[in-house]
Coordinates of C-alpha atoms in Angstrom, one line a residue:
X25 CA -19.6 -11.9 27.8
X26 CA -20.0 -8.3 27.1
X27 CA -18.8 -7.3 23.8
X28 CA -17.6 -3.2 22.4
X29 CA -19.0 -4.1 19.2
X30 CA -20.9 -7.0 18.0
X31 CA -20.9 -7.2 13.5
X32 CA -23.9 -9.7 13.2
X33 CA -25.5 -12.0 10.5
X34 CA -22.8 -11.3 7.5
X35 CA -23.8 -12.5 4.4
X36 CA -20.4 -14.0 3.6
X37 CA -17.3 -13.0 5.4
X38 CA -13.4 -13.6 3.7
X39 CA -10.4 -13.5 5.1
X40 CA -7.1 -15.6 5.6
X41 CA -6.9 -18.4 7.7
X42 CA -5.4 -18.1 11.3
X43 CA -1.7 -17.5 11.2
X44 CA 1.1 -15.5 11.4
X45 CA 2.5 -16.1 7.7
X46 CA 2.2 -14.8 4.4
X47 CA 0.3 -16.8 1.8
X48 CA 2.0 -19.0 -0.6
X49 CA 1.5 -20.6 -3.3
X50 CA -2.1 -22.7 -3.0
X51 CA -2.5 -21.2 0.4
X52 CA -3.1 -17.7 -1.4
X53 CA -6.2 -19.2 -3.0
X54 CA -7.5 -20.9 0.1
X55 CA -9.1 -18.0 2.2
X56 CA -11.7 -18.5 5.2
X57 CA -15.1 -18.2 3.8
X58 CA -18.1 -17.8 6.4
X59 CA -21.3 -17.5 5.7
X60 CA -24.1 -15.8 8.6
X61 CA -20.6 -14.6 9.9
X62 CA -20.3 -12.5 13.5
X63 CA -17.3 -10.6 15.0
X64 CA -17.3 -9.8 18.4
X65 CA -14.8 -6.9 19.4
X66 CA -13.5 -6.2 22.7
X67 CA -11.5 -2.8 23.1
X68 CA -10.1 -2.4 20.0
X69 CA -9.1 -6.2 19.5
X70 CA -11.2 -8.8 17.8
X71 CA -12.5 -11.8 20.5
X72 CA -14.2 -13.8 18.6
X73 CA -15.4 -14.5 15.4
X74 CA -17.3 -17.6 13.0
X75 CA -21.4 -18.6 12.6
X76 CA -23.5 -15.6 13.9
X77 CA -25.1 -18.5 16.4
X78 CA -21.7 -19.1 17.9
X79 CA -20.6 -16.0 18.2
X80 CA -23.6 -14.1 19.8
X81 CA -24.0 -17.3 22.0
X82 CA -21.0 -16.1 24.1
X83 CA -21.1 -12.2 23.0
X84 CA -24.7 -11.7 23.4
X85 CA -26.1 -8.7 21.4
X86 CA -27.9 -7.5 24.5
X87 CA -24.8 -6.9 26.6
X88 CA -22.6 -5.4 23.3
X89 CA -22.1 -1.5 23.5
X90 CA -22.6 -1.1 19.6
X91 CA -24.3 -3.5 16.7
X92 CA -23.4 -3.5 13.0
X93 CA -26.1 -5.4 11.1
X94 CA -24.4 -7.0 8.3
X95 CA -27.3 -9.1 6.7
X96 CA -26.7 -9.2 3.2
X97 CA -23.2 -7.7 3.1
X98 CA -19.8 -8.9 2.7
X99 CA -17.2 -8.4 5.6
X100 CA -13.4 -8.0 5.4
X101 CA -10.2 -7.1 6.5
X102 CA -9.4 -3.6 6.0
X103 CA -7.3 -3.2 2.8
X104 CA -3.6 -2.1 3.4
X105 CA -2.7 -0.1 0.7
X106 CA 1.3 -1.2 0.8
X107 CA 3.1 1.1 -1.5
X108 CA 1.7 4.9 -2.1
X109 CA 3.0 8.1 -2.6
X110 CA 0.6 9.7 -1.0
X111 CA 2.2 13.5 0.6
X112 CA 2.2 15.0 -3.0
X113 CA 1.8 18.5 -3.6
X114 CA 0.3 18.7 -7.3
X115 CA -0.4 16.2 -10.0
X116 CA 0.8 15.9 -13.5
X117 CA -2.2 16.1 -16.3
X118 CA 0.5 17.4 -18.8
X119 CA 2.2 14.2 -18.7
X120 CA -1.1 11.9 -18.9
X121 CA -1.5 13.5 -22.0
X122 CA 1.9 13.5 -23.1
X123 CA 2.1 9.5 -22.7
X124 CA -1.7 9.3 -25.0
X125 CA 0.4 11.1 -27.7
X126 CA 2.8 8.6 -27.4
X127 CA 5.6 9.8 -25.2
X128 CA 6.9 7.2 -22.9
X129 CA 7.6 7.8 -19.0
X130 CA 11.5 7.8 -19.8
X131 CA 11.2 10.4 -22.3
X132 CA 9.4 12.6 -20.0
X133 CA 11.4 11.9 -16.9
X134 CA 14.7 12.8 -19.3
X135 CA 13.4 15.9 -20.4
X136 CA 13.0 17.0 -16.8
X137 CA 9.3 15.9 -16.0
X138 CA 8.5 12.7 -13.7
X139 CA 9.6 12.8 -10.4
X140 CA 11.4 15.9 -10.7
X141 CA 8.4 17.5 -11.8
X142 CA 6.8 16.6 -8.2
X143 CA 10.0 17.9 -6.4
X144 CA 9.6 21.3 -7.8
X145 CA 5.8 21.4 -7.1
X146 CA 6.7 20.0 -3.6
X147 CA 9.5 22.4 -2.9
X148 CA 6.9 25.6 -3.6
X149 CA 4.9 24.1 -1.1
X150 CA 4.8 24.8 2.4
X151 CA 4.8 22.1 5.2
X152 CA 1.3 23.0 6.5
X153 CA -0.5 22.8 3.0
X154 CA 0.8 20.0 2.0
X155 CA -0.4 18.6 5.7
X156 CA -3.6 19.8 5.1
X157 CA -3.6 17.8 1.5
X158 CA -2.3 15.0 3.1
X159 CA -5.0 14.7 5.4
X160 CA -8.1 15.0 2.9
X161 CA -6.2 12.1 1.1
X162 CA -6.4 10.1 4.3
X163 CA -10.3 10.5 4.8
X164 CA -10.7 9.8 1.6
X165 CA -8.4 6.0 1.8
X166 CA -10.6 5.0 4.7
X167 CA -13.6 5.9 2.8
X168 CA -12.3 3.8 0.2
X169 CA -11.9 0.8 2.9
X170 CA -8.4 1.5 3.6
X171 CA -7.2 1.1 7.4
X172 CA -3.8 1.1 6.9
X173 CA -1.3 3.1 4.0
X174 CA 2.1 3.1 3.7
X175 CA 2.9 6.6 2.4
X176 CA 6.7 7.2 1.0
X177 CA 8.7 10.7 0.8
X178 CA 10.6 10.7 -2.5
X179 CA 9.9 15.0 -3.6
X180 CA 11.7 16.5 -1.7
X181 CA 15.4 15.0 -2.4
X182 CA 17.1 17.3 -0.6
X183 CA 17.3 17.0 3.4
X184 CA 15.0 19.6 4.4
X185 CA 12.7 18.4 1.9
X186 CA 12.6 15.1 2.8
X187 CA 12.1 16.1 6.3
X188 CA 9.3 18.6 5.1
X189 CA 7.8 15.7 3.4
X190 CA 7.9 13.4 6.1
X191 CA 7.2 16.2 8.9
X192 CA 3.9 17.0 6.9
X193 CA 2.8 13.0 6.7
X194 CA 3.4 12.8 10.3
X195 CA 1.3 15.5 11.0
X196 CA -1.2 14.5 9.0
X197 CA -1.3 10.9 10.1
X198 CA -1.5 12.7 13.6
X199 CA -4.8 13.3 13.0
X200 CA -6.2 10.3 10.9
X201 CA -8.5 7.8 11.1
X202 CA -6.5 5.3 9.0
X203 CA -3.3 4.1 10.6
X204 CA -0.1 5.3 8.5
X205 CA 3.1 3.2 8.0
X206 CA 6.2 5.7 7.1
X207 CA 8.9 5.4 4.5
X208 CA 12.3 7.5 3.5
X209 CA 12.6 7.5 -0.3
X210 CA 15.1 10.3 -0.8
X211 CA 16.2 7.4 -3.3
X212 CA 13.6 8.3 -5.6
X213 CA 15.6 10.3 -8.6
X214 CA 18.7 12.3 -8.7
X215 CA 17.9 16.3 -8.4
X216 CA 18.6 18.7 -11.2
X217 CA 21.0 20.3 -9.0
X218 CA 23.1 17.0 -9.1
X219 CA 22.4 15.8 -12.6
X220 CA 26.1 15.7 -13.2
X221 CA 27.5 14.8 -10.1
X222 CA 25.1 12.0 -9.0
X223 CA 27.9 10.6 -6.6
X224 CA 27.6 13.3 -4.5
X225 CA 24.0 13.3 -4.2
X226 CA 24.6 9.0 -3.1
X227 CA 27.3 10.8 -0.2
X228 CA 24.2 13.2 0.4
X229 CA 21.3 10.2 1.1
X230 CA 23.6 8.2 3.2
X231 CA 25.4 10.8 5.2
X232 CA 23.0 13.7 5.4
X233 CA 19.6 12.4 5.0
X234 CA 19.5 8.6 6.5
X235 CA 20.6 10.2 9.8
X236 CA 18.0 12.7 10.1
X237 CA 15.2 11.0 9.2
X238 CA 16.6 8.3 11.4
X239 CA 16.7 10.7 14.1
X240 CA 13.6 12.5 13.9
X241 CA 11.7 9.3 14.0
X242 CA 10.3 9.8 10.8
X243 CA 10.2 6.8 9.0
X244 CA 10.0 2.8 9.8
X245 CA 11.5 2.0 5.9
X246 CA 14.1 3.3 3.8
X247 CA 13.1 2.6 -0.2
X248 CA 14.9 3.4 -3.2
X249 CA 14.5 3.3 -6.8
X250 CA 16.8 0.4 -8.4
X251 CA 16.3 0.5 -11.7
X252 CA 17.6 1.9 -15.7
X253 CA 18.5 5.1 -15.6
X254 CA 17.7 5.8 -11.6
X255 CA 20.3 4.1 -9.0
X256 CA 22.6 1.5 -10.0
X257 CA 22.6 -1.9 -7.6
X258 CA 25.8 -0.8 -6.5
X259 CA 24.3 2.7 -5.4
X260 CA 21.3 1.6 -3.6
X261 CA 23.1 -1.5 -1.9
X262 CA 25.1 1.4 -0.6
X263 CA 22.1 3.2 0.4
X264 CA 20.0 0.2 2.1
X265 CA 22.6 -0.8 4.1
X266 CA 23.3 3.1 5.4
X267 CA 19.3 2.9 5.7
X268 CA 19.8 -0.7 8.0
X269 CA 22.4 0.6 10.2
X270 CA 20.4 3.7 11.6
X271 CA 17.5 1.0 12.2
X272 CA 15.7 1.3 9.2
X273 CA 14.4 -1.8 7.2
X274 CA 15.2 -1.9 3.7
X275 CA 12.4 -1.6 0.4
X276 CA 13.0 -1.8 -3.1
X277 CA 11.3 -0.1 -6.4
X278 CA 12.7 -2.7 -8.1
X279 CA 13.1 -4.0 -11.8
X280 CA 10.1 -1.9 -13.2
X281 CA 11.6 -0.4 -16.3
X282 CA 14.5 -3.6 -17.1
X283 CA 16.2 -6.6 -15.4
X284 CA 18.7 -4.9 -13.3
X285 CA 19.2 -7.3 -11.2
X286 CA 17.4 -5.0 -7.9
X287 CA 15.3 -8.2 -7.1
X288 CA 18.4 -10.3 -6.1
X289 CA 19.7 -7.4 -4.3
X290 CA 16.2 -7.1 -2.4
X291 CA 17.3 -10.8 -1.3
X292 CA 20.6 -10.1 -0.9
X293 CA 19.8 -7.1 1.8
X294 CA 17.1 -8.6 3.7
X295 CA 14.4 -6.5 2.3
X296 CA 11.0 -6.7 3.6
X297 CA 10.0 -6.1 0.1
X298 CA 10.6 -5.3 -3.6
X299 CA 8.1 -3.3 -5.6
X300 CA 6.8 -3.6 -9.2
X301 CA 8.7 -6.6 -10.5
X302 CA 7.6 -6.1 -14.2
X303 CA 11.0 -7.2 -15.4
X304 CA 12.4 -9.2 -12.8
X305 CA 14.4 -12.1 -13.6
X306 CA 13.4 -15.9 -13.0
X307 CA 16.6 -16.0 -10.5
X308 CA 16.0 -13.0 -8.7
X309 CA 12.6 -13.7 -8.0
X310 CA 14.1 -17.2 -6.6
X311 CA 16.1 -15.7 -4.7
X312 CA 13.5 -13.4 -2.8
X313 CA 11.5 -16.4 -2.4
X314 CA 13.7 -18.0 -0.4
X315 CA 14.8 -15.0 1.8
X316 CA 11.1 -14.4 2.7
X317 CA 11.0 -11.0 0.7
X318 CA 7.4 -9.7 -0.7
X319 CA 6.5 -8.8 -4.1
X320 CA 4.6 -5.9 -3.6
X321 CA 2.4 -5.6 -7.5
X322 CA 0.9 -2.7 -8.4
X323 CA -1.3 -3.0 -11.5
X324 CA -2.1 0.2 -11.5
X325 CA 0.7 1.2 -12.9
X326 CA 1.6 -0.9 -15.8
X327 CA -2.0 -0.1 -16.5
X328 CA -1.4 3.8 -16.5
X329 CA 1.9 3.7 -18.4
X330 CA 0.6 0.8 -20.9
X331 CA 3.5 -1.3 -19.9
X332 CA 3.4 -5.1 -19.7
X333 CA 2.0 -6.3 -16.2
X334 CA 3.8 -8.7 -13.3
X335 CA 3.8 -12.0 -14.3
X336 CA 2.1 -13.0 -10.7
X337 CA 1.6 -16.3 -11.5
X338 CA 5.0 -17.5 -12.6
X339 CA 5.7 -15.6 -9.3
X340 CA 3.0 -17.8 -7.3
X341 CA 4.2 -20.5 -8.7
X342 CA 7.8 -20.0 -7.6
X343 CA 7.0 -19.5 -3.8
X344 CA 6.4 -15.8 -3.7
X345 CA 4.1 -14.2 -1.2
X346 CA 2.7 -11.5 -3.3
X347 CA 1.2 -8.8 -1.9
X348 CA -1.2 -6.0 -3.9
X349 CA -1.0 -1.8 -3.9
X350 CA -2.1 0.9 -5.7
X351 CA 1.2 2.8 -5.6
X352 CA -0.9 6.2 -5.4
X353 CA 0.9 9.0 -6.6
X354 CA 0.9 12.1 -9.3
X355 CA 2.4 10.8 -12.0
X356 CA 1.9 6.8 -13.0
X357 CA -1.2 5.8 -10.6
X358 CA -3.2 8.9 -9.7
X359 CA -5.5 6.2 -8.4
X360 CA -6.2 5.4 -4.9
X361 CA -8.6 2.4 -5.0
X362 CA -7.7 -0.7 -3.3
X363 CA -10.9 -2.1 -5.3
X364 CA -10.0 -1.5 -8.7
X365 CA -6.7 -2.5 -7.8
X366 CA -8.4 -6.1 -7.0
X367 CA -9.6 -5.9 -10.5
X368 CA -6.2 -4.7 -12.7
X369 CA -5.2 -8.4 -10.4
X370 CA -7.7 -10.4 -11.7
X371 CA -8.2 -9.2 -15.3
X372 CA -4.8 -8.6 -16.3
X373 CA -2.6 -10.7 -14.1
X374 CA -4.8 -13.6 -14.1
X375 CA -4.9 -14.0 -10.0
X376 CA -8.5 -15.8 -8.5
X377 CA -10.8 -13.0 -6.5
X378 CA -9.8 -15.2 -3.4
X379 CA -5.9 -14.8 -4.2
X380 CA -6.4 -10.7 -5.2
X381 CA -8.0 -10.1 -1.7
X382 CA -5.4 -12.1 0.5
X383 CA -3.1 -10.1 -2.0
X384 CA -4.2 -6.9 -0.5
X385 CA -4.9 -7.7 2.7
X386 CA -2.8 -10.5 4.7
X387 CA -0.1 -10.6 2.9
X388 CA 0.3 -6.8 2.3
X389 CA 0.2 -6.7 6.4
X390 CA 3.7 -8.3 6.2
X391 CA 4.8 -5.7 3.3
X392 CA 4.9 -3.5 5.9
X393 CA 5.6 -5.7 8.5
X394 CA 1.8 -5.1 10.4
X395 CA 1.2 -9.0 9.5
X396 CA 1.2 -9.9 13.3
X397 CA -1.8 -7.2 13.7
X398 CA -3.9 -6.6 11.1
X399 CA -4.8 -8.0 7.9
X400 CA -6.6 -10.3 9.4
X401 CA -9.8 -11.0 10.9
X402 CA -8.5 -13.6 13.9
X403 CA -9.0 -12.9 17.5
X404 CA -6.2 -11.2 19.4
X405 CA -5.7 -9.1 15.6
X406 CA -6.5 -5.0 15.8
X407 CA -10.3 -4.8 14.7
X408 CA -9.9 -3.2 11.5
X409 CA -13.0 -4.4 9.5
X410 CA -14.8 -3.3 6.1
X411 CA -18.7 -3.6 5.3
X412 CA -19.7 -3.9 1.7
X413 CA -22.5 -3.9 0.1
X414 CA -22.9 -7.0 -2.1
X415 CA -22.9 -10.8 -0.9
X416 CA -20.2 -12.0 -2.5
X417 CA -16.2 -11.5 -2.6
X418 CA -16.3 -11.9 -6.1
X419 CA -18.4 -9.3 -6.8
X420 CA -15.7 -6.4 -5.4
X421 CA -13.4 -6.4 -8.7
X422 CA -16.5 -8.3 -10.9
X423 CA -18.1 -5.0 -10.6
X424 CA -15.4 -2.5 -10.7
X425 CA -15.6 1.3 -10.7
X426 CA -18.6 1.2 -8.1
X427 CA -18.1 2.2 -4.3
X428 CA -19.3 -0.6 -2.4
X429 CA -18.3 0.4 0.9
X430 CA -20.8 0.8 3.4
X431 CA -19.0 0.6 6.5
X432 CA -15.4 0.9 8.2
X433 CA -14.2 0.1 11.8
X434 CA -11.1 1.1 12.5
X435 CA -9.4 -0.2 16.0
X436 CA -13.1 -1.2 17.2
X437 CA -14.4 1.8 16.1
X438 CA -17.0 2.7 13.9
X439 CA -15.5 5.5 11.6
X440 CA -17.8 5.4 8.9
X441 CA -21.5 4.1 8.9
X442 CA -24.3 3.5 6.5
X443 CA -22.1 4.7 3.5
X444 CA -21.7 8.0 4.8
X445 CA -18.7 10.2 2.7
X446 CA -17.2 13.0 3.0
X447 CA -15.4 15.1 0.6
X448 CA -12.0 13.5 -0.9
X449 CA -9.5 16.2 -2.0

């Protein structure tokens, strides 16, 4: 049979098992493990895949339009990076050095810095520059191995600058290579202008804001930050189920700075996941487990702001599917790398390499409810594949702070061959 693209002789190849479920529990540490691996792809789908014998038995390299020789190299999924900020306008150095001399993220944020410090950067900002930032930060995530980002508003908290926000992502994604998942978080923080009338900014989000975005098309997911001194549970219950009823599917920043009590209301909602988790109670993370609701973790974070890390394995343990982001954004991850991501997971929150990669790829698929299509590398799923240069799956967060990436295929495509780069921002 005549193959699009034919990836031969792999030196190992991971990825989950065939399904169409997140991993739990010992099924997280159980990935599929092929040595002298082949994929055939047909269109942008993957037909087949397993021993290079098999595979080029019934997708012949002679008849295949294209050939990626993968001797020696690790293949994977494409990363999906499940919980960025990524249409910023400006970053925040003042406040990196403000936290080494021992200021913590509250202090800042109450002072007026944080969040609000993005806003105003976002709100001198045109829509067409911050497109055209956007767009060098996408090149630069599929360089970096990731095929699919889910990018969230959150600066602009106002209505038109939301909708600049999102408008400029859209655009953006438009034109990119990786695939882009959108999410309304005008959630995020309360505004200066309605520091002391926060209930009016609550009437604002769900009467003003939900329905444009909602009619614009702009966004799949509506997120909001539940947590001490942001929105109350009461608040962004109110929010999230304004978000539901113009179509779009709840998210939570949930229980990062205290137990709250956001990851019971992430279950309570139907949420398709809550986000950070650093406090989260035993019986809100229960109760997400049973209503199917992903822990999106984001080490890089905690990491950044020196604050204890996700207890991931009591979260295993308990049933959670867990997935793994780098939450990308000015302030508290100015980090975009899936890969040291893997590593934060395995040093600091004790997860195997095996769990860490079906962390941030399979189950972070279902984060952003992709799972049935990528994530994967199983025939029928969108061929979005990454070539690395070492042998070994292990070796990705073993030997961190190194680009390893030598190729990406996006949809069937070859975006990026031979560890070609191009400038990031």
């Amino acid at each position: 049979m005549k193959s699009d693209l034919l990836v031969l002789s792999a030196a190992q190849l991971i990825t989950a098992p065939e399904g169409a479920a997140p991993l739990t529990g010992p099924s997280l540490n159980r990935p599929l493990l092929i040595s002298d691996a082949a994929i055939a792809v047909v269109g942008e789908k993957i037909a087949a895949v397993g021993p290079t014998r098999e595979v080029a038995a019934r997708y012949p390299e002679r008849e295949a339009k294209s050939v990626l020789d993968a001797r020696g190299r690790l293949v994977a999924p494409g990363f999906v990076d499940a919980h960025t900020h990524l249409p910023f306008a400006g970053t925040r150095e003042m406040e990196f050095e403000a936290r080494a001399a021992g200021e913590s993220y509250e202090a800042i944020a109450a002072r007026g810095g944080g969040i609000r410090e993005s806003v105003r950067q976002l709100r001198a900002l045109d829509e067409a520059a911050l497109s055209d930032r956007v767009a060098k930060r996408l090149e630069r995530l599929l360089e970096q191995g990731i095929t699919t980002v889910e990018a969230k508003s959150g600066y602009g908290l106002s209505v038109e600058g939301e909708m600049k926000q999102l408008r400029g992502l859209q655009r953006a994604a438009a034109g990119a290579r990786a695939e882009v998942v959108p999410t309304f978080l005008g959630a995020h923080e309360i505004p200066d202008e309605y520091r002391d009338r926060r209930g009016a900014y609550v009437d604002l989000v769900v009467e003003e804001m939900i329905p444009a975005v909602a009619a614009a098309k702009l966004a799949r997911f509506c997120d909001i930050f539940c947590d001490r001194g942001v929105f109350t549970v009461d608040e962004s219950r109110r929010i999230l189920e304004a978000g539901k009823a113009h179509g779009l599917l709840p998210k939570l920043h949930a229980d990062e700075l205290a137990d709250v009590g956001a990851a019971a209301l992430a279950a309570e909602v139907g949420a398709v996941s809550a986000d950070h988790l650093l406090h989260a109670a035993d019986r809100g993370l229960d109760a997400m487990a049973r209503a199917g609701v992903i822990a999106v973790l984001l080490p890089g974070t905690p990491f950044t702001l020196g604050l204890p890390f996700a207890k991931a394995r009591r979260m295993i343990d308990r049933g959670l599917a867990i997935a793994l982001a780098t939450d990308f954004n000015p302030g508290t991850s100015m980090s975009s790398s899936m890969t040291l991501t893997l590593t934060l997971a395995v040093t600091q929150m004790r997860l195997s390499p095996a769990e860490a990669w079906m962390a941030a790829t399979a189950n972070a698929a279902f984060a952003v409810r992709e799972g049935a299509k990528v994530g994967r590398i199983q025939p029928g799923f969108q061929a979005d594949l990454c070539l690395f240069d070492t042998d070994d799956h292990r070796h990705i967060p073993y030997h961190y702070s190194h680009d390893h990436v030598h190729a990406v295929v996006k949809r069937g495509h070859v975006e990026i061959d031979g560890g070609e780069h191009w400038s990031c921002f």
